[in-house]
Short mmCIF file of N, CA and C in Angstrom, two decimals:
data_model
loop_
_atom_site.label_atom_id
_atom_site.label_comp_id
_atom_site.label_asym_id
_atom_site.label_seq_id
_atom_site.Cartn_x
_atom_site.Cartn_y
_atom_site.Cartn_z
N UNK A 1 -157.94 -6.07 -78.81
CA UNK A 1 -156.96 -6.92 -78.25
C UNK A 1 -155.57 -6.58 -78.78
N UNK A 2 -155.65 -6.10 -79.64
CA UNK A 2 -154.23 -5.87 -80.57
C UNK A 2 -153.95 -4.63 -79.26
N UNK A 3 -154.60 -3.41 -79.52
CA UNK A 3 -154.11 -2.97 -78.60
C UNK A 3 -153.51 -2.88 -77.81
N UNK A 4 -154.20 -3.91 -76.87
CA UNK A 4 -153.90 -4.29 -75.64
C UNK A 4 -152.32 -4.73 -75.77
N UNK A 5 -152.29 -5.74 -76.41
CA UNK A 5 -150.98 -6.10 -76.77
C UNK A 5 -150.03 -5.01 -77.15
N UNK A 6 -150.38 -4.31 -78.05
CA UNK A 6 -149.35 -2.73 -78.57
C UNK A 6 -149.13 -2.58 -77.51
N UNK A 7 -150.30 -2.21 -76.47
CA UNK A 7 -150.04 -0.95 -75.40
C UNK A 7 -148.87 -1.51 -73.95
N UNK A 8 -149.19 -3.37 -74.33
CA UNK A 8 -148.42 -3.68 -73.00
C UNK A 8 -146.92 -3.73 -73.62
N UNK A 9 -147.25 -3.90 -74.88
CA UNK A 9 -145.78 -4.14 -75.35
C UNK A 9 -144.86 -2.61 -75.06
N UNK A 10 -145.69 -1.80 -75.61
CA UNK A 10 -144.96 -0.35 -75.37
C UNK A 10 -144.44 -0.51 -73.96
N UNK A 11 -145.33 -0.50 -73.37
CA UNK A 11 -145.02 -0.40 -71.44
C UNK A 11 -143.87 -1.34 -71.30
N UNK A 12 -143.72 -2.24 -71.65
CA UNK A 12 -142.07 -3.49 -71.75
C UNK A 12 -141.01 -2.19 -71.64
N UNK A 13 -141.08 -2.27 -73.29
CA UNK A 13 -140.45 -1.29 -73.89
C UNK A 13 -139.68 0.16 -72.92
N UNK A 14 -140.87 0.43 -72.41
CA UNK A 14 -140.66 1.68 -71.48
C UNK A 14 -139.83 1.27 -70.27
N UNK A 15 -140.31 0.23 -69.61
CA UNK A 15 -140.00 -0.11 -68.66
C UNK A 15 -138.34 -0.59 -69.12
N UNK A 16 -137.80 -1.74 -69.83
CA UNK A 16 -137.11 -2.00 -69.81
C UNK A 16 -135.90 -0.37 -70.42
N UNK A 17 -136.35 0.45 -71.13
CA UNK A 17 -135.52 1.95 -71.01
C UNK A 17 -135.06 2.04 -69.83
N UNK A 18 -136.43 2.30 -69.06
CA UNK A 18 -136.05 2.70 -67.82
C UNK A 18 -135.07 2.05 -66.81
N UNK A 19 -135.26 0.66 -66.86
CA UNK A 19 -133.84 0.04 -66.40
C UNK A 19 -132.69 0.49 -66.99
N UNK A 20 -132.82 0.57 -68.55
CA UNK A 20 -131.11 0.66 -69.13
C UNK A 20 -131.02 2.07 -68.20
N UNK A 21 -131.72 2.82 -68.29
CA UNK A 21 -130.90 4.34 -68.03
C UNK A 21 -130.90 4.33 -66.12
N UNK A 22 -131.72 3.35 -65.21
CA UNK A 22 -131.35 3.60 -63.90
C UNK A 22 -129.89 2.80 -64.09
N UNK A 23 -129.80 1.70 -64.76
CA UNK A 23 -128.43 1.14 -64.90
C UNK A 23 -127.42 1.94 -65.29
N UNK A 24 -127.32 2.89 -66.29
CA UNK A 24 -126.48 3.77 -66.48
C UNK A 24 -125.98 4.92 -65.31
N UNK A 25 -127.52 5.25 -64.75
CA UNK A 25 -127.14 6.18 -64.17
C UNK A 25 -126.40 5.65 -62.34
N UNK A 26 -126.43 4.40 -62.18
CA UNK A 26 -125.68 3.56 -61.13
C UNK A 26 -124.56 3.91 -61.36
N UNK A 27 -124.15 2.95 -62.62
CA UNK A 27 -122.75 2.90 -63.04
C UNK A 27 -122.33 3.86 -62.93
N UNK A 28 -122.67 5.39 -63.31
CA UNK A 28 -122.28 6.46 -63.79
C UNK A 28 -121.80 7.13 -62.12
N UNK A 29 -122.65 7.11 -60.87
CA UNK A 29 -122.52 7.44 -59.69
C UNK A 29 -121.45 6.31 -59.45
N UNK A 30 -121.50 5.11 -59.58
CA UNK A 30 -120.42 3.77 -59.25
C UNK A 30 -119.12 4.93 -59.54
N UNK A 31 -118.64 4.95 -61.12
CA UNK A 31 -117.28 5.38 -61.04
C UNK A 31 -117.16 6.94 -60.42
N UNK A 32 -118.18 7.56 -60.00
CA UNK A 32 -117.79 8.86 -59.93
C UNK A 32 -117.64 8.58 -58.20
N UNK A 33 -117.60 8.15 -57.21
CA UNK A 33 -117.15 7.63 -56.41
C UNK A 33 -115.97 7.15 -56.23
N UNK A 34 -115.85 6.02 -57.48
CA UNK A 34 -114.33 5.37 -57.63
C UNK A 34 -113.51 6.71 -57.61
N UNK A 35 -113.79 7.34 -58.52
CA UNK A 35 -112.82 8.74 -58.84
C UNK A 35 -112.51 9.44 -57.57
N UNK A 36 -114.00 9.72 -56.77
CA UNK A 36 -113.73 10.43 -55.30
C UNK A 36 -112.29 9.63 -54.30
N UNK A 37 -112.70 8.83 -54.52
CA UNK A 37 -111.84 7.56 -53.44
C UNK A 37 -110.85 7.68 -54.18
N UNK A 38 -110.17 7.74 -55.38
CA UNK A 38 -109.28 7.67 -56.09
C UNK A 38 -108.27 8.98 -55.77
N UNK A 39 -109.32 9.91 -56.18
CA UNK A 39 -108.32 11.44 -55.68
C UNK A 39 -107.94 11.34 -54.58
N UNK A 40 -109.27 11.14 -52.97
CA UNK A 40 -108.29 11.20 -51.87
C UNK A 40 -107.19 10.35 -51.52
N UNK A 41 -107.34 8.96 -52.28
CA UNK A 41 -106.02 8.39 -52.01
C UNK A 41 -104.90 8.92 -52.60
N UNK A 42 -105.15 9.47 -53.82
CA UNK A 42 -103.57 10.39 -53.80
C UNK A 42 -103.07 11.10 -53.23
N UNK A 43 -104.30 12.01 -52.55
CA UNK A 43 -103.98 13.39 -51.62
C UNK A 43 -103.18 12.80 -50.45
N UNK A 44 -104.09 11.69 -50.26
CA UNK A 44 -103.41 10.84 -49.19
C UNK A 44 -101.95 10.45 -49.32
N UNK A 45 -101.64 10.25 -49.95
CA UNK A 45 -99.91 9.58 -50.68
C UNK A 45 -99.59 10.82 -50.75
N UNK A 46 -99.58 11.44 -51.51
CA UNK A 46 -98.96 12.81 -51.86
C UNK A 46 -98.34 13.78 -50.27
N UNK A 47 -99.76 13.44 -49.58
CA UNK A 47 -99.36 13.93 -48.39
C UNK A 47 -98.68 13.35 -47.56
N UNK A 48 -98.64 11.73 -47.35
CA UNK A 48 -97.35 10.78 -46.91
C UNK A 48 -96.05 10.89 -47.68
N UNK A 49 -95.97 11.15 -48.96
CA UNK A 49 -94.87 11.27 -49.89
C UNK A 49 -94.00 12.61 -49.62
N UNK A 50 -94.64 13.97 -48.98
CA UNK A 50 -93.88 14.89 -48.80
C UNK A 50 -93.64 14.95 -47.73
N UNK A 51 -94.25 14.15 -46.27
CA UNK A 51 -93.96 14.32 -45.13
C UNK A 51 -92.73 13.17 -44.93
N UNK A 52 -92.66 12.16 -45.66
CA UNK A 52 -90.96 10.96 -45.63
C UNK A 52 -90.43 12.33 -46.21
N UNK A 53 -90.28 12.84 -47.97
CA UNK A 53 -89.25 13.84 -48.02
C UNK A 53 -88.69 14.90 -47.14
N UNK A 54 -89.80 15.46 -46.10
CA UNK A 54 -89.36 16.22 -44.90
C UNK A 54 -88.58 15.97 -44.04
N UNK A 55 -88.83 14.32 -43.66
CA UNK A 55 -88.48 13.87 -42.75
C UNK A 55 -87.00 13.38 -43.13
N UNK A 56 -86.72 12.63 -44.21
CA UNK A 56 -85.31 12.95 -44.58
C UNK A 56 -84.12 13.79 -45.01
N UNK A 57 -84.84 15.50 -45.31
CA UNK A 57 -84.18 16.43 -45.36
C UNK A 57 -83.81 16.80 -43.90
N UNK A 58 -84.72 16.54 -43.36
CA UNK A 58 -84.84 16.87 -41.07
C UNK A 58 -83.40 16.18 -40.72
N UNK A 59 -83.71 14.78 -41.70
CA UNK A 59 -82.43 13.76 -40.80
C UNK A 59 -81.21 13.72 -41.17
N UNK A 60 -80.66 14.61 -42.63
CA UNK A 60 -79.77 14.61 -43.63
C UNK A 60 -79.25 16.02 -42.44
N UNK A 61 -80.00 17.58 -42.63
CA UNK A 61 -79.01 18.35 -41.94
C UNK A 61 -79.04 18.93 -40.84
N UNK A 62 -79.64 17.74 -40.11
CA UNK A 62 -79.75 18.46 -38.19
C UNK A 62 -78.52 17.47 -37.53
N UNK A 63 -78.05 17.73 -36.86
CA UNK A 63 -77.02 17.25 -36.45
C UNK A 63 -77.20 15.93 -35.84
N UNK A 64 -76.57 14.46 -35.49
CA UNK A 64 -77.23 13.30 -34.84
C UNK A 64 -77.12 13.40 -33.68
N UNK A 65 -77.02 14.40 -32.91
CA UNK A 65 -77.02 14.52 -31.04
C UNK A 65 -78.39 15.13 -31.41
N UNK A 66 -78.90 15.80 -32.20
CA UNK A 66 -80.53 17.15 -31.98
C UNK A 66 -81.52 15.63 -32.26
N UNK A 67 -81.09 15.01 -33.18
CA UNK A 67 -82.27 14.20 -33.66
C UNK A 67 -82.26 12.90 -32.01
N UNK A 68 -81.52 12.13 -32.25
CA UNK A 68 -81.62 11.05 -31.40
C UNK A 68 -80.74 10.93 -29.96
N UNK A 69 -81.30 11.69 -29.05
CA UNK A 69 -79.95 12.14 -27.66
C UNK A 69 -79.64 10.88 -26.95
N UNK A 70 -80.75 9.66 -27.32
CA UNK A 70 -80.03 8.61 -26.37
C UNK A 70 -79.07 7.86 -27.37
N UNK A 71 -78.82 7.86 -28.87
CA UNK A 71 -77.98 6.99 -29.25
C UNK A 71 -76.55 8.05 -28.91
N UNK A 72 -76.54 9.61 -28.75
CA UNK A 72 -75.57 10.43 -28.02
C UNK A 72 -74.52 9.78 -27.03
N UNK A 73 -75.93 9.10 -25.86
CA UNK A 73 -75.97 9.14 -24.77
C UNK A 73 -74.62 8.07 -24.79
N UNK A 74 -75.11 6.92 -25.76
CA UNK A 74 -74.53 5.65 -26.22
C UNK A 74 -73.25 5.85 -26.40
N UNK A 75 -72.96 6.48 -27.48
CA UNK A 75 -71.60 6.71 -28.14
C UNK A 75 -70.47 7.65 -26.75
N UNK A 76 -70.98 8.23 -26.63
CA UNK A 76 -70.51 9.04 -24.96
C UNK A 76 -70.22 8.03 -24.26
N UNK A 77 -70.82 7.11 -23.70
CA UNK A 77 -70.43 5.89 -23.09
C UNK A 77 -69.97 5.41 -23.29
N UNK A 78 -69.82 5.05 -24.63
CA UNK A 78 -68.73 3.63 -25.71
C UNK A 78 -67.42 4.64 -25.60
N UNK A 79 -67.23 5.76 -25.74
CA UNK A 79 -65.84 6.46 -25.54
C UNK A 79 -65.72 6.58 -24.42
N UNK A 80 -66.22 6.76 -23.65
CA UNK A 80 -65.79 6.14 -21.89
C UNK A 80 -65.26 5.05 -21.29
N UNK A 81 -66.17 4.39 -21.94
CA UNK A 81 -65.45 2.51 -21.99
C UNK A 81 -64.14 2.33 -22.46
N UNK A 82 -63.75 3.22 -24.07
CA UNK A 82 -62.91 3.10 -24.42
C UNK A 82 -61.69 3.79 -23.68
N UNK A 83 -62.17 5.20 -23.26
CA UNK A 83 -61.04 5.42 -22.41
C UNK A 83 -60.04 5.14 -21.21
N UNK A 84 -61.71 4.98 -20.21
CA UNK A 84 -61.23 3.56 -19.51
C UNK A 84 -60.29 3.12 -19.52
N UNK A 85 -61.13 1.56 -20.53
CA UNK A 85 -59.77 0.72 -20.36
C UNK A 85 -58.51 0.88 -21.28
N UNK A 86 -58.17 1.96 -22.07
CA UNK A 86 -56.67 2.25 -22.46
C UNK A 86 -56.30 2.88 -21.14
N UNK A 87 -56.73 3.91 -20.13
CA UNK A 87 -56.07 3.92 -18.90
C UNK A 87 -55.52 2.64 -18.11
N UNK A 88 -56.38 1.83 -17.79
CA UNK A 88 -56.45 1.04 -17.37
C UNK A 88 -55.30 -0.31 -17.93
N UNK A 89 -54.98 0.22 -19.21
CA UNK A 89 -53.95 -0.60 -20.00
C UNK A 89 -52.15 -0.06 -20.14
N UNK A 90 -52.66 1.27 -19.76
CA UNK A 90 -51.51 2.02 -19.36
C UNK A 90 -51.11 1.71 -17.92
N UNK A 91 -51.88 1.49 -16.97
CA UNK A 91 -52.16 1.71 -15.55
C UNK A 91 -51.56 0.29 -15.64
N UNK A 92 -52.06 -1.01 -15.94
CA UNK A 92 -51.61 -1.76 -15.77
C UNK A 92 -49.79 -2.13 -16.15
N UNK A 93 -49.71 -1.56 -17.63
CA UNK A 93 -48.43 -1.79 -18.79
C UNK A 93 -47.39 -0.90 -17.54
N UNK A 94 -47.93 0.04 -17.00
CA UNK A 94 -46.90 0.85 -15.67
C UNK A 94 -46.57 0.11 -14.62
N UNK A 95 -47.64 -1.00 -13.82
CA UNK A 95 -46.96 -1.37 -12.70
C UNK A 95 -46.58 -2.68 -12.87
N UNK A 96 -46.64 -3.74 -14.46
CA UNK A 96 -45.22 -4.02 -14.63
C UNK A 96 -44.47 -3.94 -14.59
N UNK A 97 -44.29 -2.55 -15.79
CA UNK A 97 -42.61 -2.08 -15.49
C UNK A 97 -41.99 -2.06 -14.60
N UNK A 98 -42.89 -1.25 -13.50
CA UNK A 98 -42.43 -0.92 -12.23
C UNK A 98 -42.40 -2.39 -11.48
N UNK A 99 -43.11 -3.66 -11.37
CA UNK A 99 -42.74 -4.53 -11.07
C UNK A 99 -41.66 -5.60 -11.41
N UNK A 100 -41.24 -5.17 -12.79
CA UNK A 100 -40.04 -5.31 -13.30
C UNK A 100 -38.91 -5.33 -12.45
N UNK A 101 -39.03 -3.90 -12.59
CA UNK A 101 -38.01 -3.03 -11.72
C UNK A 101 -37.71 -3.27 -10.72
N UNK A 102 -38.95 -3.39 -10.33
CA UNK A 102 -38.59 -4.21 -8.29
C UNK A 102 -37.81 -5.62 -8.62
N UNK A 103 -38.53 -6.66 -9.43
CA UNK A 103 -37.59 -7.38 -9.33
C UNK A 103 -36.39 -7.81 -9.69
N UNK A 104 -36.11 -6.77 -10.91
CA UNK A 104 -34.47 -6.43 -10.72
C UNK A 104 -33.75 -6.00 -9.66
N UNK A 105 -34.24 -5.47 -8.42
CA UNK A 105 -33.63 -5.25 -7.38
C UNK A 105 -33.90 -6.10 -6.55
N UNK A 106 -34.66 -6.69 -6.47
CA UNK A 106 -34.20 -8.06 -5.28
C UNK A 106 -33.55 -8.85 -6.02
N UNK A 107 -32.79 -9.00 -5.41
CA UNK A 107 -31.31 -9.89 -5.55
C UNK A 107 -31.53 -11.00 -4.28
N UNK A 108 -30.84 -12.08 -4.87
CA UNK A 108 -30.36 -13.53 -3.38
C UNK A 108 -29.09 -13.80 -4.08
N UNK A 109 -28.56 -13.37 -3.40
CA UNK A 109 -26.81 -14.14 -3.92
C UNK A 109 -25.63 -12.89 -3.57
N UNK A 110 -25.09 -13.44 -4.46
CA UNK A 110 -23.52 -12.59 -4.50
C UNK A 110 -23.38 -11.91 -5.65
N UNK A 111 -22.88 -10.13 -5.61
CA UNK A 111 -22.96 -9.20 -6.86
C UNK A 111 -21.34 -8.80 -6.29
N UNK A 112 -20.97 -8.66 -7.55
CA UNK A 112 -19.32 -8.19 -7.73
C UNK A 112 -19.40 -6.81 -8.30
N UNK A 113 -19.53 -5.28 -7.72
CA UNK A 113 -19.60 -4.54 -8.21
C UNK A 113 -18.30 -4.04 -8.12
N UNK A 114 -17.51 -2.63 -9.48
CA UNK A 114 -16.63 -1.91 -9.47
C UNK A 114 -17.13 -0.95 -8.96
N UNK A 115 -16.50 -0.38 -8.14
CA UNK A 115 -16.48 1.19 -7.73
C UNK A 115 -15.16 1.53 -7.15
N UNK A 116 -15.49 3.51 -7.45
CA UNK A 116 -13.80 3.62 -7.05
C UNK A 116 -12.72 2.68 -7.42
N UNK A 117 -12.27 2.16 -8.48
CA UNK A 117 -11.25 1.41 -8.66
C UNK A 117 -10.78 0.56 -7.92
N UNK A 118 -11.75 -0.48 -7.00
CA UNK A 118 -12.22 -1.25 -6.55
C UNK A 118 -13.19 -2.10 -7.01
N UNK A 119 -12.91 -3.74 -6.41
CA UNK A 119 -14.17 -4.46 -6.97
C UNK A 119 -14.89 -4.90 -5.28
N UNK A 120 -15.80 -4.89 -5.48
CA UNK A 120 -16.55 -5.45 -4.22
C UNK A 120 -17.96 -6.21 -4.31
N UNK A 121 -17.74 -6.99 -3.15
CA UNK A 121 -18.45 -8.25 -3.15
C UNK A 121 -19.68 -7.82 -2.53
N UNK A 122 -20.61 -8.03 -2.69
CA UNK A 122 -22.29 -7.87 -1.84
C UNK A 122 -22.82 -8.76 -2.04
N UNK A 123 -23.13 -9.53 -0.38
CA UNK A 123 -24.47 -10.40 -0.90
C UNK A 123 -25.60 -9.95 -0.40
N UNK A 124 -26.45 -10.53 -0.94
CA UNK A 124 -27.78 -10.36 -0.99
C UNK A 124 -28.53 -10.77 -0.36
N UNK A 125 -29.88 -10.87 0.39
CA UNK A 125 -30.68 -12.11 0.65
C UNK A 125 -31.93 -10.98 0.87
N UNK A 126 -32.95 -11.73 -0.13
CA UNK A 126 -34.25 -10.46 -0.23
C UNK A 126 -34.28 -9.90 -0.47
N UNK A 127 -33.22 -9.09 -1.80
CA UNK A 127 -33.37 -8.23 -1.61
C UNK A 127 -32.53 -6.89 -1.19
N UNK A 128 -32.26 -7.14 0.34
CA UNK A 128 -31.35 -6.59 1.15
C UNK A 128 -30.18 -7.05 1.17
N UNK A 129 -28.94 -5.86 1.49
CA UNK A 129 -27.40 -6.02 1.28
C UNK A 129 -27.27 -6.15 3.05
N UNK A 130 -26.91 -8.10 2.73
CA UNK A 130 -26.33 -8.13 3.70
C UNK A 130 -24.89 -8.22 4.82
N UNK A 131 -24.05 -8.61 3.41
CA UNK A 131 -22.85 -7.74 3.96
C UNK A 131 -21.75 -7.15 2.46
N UNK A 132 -21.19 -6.13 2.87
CA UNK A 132 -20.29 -6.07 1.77
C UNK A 132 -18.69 -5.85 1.93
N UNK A 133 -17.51 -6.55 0.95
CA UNK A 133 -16.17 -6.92 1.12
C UNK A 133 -15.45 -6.29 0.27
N UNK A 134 -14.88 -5.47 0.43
CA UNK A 134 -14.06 -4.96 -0.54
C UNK A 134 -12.50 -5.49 -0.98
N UNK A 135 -13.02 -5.90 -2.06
CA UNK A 135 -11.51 -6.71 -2.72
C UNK A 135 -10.58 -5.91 -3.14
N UNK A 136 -9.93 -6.36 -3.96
CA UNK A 136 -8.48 -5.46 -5.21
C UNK A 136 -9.22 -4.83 -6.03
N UNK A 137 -8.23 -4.34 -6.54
CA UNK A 137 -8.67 -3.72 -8.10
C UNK A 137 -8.94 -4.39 -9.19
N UNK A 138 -8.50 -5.52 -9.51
CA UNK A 138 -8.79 -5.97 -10.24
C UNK A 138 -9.21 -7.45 -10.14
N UNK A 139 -9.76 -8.37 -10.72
CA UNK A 139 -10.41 -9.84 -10.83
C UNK A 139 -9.36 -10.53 -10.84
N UNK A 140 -8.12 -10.56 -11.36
CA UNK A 140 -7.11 -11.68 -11.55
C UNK A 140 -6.58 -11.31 -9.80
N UNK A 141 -6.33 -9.74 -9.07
CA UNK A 141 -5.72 -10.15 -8.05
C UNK A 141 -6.29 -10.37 -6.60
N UNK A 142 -8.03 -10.18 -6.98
CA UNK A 142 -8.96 -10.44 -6.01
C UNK A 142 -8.93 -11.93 -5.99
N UNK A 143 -8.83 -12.83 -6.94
CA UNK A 143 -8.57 -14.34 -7.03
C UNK A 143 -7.74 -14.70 -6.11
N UNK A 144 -6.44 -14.17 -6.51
CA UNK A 144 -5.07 -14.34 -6.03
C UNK A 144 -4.70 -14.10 -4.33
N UNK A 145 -5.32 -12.71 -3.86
CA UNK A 145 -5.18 -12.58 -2.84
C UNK A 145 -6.22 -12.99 -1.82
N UNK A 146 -7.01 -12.64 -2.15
CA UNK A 146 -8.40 -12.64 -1.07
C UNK A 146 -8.90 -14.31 -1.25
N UNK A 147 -8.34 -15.04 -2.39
CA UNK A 147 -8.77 -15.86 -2.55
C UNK A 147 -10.32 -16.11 -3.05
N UNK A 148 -10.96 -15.44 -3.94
CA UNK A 148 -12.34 -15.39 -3.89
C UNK A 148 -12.84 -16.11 -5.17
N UNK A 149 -13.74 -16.63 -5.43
CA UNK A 149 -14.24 -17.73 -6.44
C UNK A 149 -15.02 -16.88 -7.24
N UNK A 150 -15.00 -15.86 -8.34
CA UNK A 150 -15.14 -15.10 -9.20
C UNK A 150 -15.58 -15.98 -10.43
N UNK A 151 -16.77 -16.52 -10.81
CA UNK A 151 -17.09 -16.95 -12.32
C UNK A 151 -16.27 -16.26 -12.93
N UNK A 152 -16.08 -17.31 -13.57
CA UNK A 152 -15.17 -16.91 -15.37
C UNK A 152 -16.08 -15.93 -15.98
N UNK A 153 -16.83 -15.69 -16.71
CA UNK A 153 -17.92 -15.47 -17.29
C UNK A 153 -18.65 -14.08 -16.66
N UNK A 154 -18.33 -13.90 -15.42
CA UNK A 154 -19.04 -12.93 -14.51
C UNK A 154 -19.66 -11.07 -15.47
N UNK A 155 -19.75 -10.34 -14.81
CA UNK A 155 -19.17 -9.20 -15.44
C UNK A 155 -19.53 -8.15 -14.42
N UNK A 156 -18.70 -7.43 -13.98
CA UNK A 156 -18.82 -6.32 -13.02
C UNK A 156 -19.90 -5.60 -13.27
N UNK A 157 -20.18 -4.97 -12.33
CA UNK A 157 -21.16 -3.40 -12.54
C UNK A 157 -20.89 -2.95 -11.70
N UNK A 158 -21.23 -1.72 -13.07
CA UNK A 158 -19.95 0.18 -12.41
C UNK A 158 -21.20 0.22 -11.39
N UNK A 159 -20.63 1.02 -10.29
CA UNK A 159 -21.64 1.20 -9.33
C UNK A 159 -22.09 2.43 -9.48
N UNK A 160 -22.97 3.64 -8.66
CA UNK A 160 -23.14 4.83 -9.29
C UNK A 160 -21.83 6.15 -9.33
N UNK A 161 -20.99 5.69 -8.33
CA UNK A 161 -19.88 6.49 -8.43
C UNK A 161 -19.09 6.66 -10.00
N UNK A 162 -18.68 7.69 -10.16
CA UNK A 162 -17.63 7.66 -11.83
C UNK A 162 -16.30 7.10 -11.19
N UNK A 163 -15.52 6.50 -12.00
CA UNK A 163 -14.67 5.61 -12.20
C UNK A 163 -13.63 6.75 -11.97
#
């Protein structure tokens, strides 16, 4: 009976070895896996890590029309727009002037111009000269003779003839 007992006890014994070392040898396949999975994830990174550095040396010295042609497309347009409307600001700022201009020449009333050493009367209406009177030579004797009502204040204009 002792035996028996030795012999089952040994067999424990054995048996429970045999667990420690299938347990070891788990663990032992466990991390050598971890390690597998471990390396390719670096390879993995490593290989994402030099393809961003590519990709920002690509975007640093290729020109920005080669890389992206529709934001090109964009900026081409936005200076179109811009040119545009500065034409369009010129175009306009011109036919002020020029509407200016026009309406410095329509006249309604009465203009006292010098010419030829003469003063003369034009009136106006629209615009158009509708009749013109030629006075004296001068304002004190266009008053005097012709009788004509000359503002104080007035002031001739040379006409295009030289004086």
């Amino acid at each position: 009976m002792i035996d028996t007992q030795l012999h089952n006890r040994l067999i424990d014994l054995e048996i429970e070895r045999k667990i420690i070392e299938a347990k070891k040898i788990v663990q032992e396949t466990k991390t050598q896996v971890l390690k597998e999975r471990l390396t390719q994830a670096l390879y993995i990174a490593g290989f994402l890590f030099i393809i961003f550095l590519m990709l920002i040396l690509l975007f640093r010295f290729l020109p920005k029309g080669f890389i992206s042609p529709s934001t090109n497309i964009n900026d081409t347009f936005m200076k179109d727009n811009k040119i545009k409307k500065k034409n369009t600001n010129i175009k306009q700022y011109h036919q002020k002037k020029h509407l200016s201009k026009e309406s410095k020449k329509v006249l309604n009333g009465i203009e006292y111009v010098k010419e030829n050493n003469f003063i003369y009367k034009r009136i106006y209406k629209d615009g158009n000269l509708i009749k013109e009177k030629k006075l004296a030579p001068t304002i004190l004797e266009s008053k005097k003779i012709k009788n004509e009502n000359i503002p104080q204040f007035s002031t001739l204009k040379k006409g295009n003839s030289a004086d």
